[in-house]
Coordinates of N, CA and C in Angstrom, one line a residue:
X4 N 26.2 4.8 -14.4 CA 25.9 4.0 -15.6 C 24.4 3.9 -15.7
X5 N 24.1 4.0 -17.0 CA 22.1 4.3 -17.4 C 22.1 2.7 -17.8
X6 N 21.3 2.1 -18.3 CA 20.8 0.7 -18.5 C 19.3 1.6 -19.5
X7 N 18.9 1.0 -20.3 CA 17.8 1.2 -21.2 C 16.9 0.2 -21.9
X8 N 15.5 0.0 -21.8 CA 15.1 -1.1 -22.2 C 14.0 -0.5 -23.0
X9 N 13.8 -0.9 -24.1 CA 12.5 -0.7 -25.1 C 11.4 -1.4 -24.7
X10 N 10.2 -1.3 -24.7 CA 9.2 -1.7 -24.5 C 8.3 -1.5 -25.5
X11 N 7.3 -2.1 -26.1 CA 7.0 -2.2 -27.5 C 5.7 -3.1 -27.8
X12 N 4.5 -3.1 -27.7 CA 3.0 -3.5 -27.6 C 3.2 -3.7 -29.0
X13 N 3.9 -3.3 -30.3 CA 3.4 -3.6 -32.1 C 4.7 -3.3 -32.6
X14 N 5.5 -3.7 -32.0 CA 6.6 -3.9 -32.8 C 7.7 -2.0 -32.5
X15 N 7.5 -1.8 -32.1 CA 8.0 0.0 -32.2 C 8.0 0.6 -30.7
X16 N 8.9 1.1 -30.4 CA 9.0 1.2 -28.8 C 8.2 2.6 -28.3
X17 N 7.1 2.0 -27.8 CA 6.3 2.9 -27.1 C 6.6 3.7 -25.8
X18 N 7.3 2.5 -25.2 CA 7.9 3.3 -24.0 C 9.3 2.3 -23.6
X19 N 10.1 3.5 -22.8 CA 11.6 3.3 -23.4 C 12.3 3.8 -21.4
X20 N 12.7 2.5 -20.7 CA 12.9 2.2 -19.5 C 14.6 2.5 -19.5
X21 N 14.8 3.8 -18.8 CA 16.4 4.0 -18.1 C 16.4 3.6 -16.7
X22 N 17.7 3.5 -16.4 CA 17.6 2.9 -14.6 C 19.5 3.3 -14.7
X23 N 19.6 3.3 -13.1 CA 21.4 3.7 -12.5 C 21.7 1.9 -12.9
X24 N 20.7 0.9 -12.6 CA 21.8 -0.4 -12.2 C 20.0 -1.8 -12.9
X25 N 20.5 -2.3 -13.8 CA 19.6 -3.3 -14.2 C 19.9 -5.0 -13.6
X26 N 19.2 -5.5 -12.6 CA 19.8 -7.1 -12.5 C 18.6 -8.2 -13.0
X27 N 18.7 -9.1 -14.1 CA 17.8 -10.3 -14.6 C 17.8 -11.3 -13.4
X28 N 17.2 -12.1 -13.8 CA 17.0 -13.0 -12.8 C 16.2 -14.2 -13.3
X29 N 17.4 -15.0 -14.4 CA 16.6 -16.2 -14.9 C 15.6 -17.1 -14.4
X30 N 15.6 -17.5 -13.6 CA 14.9 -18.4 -12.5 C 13.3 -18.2 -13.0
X31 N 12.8 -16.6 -12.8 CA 11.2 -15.9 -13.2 C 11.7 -15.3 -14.2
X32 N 12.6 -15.1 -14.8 CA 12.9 -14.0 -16.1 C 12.3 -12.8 -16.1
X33 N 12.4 -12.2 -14.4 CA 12.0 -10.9 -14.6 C 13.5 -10.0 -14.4
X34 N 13.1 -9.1 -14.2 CA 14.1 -8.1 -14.1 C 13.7 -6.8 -13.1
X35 N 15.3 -6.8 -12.4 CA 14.5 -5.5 -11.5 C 15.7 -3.9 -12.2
X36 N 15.3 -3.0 -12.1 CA 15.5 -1.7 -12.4 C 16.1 -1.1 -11.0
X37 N 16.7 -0.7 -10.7 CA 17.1 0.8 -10.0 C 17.3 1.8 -10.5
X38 N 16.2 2.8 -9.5 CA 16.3 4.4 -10.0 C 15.5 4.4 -11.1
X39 N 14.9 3.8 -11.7 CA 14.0 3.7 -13.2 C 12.6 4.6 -13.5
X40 N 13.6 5.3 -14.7 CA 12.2 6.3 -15.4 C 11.8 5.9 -16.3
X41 N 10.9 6.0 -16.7 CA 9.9 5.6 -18.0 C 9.6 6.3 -18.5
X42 N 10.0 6.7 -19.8 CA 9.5 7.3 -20.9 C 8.4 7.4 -21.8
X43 N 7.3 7.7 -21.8 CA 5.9 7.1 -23.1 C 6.4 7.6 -24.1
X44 N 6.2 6.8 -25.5 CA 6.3 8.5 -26.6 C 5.2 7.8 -27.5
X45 N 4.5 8.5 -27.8 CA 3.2 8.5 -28.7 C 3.0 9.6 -29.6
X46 N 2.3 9.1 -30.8 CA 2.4 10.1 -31.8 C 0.6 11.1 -31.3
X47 N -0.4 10.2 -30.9 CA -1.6 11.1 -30.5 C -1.4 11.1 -29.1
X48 N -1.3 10.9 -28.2 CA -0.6 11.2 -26.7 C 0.1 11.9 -26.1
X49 N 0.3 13.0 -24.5 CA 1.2 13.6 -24.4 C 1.9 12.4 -24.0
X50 N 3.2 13.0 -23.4 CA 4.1 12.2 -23.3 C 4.2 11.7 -21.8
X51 N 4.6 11.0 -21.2 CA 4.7 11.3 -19.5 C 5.5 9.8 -19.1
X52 N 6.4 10.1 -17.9 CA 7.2 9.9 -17.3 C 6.8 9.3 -15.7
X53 N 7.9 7.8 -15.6 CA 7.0 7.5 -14.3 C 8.7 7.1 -13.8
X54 N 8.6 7.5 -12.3 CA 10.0 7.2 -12.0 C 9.9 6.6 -10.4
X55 N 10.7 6.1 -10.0 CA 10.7 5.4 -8.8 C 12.2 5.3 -7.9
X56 N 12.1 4.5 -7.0 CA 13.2 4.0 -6.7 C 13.8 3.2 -7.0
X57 N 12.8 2.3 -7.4 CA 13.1 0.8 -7.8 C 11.8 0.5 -8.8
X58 N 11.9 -0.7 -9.6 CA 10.8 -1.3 -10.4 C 11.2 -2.5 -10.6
X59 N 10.2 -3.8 -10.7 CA 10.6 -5.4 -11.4 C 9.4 -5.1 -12.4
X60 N 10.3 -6.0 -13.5 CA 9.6 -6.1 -14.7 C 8.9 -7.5 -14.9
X61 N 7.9 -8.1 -15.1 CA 7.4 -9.2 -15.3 C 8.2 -9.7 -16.1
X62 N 8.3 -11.6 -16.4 CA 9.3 -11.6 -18.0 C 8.7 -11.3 -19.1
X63 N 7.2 -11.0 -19.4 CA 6.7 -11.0 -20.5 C 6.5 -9.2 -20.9
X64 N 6.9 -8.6 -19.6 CA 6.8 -7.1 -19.9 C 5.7 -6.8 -19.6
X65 N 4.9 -7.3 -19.2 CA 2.7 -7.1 -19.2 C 3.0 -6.6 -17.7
X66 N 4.1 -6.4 -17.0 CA 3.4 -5.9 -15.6 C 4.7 -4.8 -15.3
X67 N 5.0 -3.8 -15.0 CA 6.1 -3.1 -14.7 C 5.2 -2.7 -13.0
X68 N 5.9 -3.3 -12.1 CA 5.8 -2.4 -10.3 C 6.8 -1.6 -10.4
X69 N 6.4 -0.2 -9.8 CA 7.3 0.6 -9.1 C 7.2 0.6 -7.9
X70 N 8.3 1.2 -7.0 CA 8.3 0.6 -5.5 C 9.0 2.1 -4.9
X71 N 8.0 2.7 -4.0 CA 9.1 3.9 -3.5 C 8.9 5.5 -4.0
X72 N 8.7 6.2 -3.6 CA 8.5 7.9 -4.0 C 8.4 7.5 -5.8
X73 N 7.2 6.8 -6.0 CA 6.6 6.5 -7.1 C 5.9 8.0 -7.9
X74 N 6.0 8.8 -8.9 CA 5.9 9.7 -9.3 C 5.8 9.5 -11.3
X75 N 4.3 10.0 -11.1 CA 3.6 10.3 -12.8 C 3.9 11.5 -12.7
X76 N 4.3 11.9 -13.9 CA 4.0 13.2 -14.4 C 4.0 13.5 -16.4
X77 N 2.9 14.2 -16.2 CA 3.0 14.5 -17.7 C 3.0 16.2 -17.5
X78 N 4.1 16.6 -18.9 CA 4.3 18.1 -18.7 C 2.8 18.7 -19.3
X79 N 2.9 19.9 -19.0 CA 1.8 20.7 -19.6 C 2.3 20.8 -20.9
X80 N 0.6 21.0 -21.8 CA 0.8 21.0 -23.4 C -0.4 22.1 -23.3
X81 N -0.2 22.2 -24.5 CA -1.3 22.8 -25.7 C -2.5 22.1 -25.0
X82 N -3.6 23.1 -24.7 CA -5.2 22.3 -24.2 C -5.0 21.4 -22.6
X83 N -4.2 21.1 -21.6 CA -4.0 20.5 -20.7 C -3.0 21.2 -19.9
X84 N -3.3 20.7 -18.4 CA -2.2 21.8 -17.4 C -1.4 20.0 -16.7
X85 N -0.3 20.7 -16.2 CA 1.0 19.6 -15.9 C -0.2 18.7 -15.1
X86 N 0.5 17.4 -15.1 CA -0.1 16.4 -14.0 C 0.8 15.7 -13.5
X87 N 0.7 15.7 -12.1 CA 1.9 15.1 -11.5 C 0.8 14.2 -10.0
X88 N 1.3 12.9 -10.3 CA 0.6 11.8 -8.9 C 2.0 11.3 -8.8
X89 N 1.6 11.1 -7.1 CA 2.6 10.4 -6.1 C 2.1 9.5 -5.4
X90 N 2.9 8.7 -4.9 CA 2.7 7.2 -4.5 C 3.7 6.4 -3.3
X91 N 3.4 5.6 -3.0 CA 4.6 4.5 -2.7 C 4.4 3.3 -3.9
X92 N 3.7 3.3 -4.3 CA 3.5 1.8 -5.3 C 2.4 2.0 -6.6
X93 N 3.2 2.0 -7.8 CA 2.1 2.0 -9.0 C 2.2 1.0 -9.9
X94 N 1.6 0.3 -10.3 CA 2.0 -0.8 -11.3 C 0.7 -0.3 -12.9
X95 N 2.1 -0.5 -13.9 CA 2.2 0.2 -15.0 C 1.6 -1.0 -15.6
X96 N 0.7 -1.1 -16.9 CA 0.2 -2.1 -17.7 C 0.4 -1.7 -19.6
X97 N 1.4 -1.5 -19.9 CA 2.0 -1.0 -20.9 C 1.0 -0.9 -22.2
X98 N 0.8 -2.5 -21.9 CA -0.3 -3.2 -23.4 C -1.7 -2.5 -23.3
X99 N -1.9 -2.0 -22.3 CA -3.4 -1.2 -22.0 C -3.1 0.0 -21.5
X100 N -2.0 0.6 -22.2 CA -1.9 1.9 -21.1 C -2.1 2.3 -19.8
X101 N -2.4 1.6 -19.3 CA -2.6 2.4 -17.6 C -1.7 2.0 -16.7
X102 N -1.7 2.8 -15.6 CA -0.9 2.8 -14.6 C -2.4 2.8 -13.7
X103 N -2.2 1.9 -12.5 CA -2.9 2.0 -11.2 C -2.5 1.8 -10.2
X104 N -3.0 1.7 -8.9 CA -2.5 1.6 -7.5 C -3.1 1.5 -7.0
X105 N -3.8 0.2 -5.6 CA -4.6 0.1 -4.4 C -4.4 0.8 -3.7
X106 N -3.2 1.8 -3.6 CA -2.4 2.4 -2.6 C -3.0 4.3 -2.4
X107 N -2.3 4.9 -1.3 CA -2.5 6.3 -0.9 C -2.1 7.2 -2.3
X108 N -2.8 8.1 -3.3 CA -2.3 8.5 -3.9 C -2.6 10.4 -3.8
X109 N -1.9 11.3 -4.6 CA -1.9 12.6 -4.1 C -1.7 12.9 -5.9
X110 N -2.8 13.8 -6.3 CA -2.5 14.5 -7.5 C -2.5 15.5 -7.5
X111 N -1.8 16.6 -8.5 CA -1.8 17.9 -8.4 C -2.1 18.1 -10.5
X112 N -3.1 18.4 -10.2 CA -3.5 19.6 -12.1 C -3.5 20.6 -11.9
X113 N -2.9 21.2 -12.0 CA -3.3 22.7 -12.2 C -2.9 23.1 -11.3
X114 N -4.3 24.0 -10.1 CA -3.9 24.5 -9.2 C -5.3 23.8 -8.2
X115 N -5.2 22.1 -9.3 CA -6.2 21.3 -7.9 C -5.6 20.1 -7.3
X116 N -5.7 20.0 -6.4 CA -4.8 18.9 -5.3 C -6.2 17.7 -5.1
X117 N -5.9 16.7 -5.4 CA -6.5 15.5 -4.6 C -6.2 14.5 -4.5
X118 N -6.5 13.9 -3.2 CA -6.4 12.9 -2.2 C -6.8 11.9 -2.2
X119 N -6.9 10.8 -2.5 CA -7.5 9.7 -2.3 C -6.6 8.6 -2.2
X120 N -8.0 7.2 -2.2 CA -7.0 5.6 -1.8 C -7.1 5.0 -3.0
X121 N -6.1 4.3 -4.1 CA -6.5 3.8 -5.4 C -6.8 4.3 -6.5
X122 N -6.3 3.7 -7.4 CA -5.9 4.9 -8.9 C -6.2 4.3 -10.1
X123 N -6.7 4.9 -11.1 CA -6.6 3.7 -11.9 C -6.8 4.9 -13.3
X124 N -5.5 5.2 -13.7 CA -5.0 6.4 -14.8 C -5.0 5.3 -16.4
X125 N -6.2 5.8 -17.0 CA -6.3 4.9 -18.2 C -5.9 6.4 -19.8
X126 N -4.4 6.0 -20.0 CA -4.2 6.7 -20.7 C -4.9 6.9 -22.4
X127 N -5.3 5.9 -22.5 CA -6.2 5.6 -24.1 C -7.2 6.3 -23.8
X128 N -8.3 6.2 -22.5 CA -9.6 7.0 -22.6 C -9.1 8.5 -22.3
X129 N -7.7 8.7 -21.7 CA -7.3 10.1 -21.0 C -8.6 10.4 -19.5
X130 N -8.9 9.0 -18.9 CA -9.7 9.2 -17.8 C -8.8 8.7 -16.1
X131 N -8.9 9.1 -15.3 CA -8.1 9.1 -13.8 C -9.5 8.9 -13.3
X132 N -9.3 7.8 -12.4 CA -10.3 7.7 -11.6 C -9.9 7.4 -10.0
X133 N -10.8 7.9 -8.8 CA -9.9 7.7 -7.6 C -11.3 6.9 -6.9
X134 N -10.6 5.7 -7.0 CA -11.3 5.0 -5.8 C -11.9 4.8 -4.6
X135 N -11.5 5.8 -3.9 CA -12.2 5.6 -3.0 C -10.9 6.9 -1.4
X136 N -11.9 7.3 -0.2 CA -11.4 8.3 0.4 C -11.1 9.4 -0.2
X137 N -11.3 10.3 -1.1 CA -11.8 11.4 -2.0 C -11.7 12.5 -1.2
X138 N -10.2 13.2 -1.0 CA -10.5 14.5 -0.5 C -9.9 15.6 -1.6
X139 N -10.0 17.1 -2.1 CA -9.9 17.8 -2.9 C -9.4 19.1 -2.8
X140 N -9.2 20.0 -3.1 CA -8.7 21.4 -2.9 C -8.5 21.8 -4.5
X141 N -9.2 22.9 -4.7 CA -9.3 24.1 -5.6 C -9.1 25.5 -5.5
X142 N -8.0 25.6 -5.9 CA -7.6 26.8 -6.1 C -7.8 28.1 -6.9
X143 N -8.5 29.1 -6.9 CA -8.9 29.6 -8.2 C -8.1 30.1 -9.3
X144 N -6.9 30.2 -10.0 CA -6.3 30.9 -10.4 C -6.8 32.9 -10.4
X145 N -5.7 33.3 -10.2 CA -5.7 35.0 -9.9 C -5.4 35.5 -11.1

């Protein structure tokens, strides 16, 4: 069974939450997700996908945590190559686009790999920034 939740910064759902099993929890009126992917869709943005094991939702929607083989990816387009970061823990900020993490994170663009501690992926500027322990690998394409 899928569960699906709209999420929506102006009235129109910008990003659109499936999960295997959804449980509320009046008490904080948040909500937690199992198995939950996230969908972006934007009309000037690519698109990209954040999936986990788990996620709780804040009640006001302003905080999505994922918890667990935490995974960004946006497919390759026109002018950009695929991007895909891994995690144990990312927390999504919908109303500002970004996703970040204090946490160990691992990117792959292209055919460059890097390593670092702390993330902070601001999809409006299209800028990734890595906080701190910075290790890299470049590959040259053949």
């Amino acid at each position: 069974q899928t569960c699906a939740l709209p999420i929506s910064t102006d009235g129109k759902a910008q990003y659109l939450i499936s999960g295997s099993k959804l449980t509320h929890y009046p008490a904080d009126d948040s909500s937690v997700v199992l198995k939950p992917s996230v969908r972006s869709y934007s009309d000037t943005r690519s698109p990209m996908t954040l999936q986990a094991k788990r996620a709780r939702i804040t009640k006001d929607q302003y905080e999505l945590h994922f918890y667990e083989d935490v995974k960004l990816e946006r497919p390759q387009t026109r002018g950009s190559e695929a991007l895909q970061i891994e995690s144990d823990y990312m927390l999504a900020l919908p109303d500002q686009d970004i996703v970040k993490t204090d946490r160990k994170v691992t990117i792959r663009l292209g055919n460059a790999k890097l390593v670092g501690t702390g993330m902070v992926a601001d999809n409006v500027r299209h800028q990734l920034t890595l906080q701190s322990k910075v290790t890299g690998f470049y590959e040259s394409p053949r």
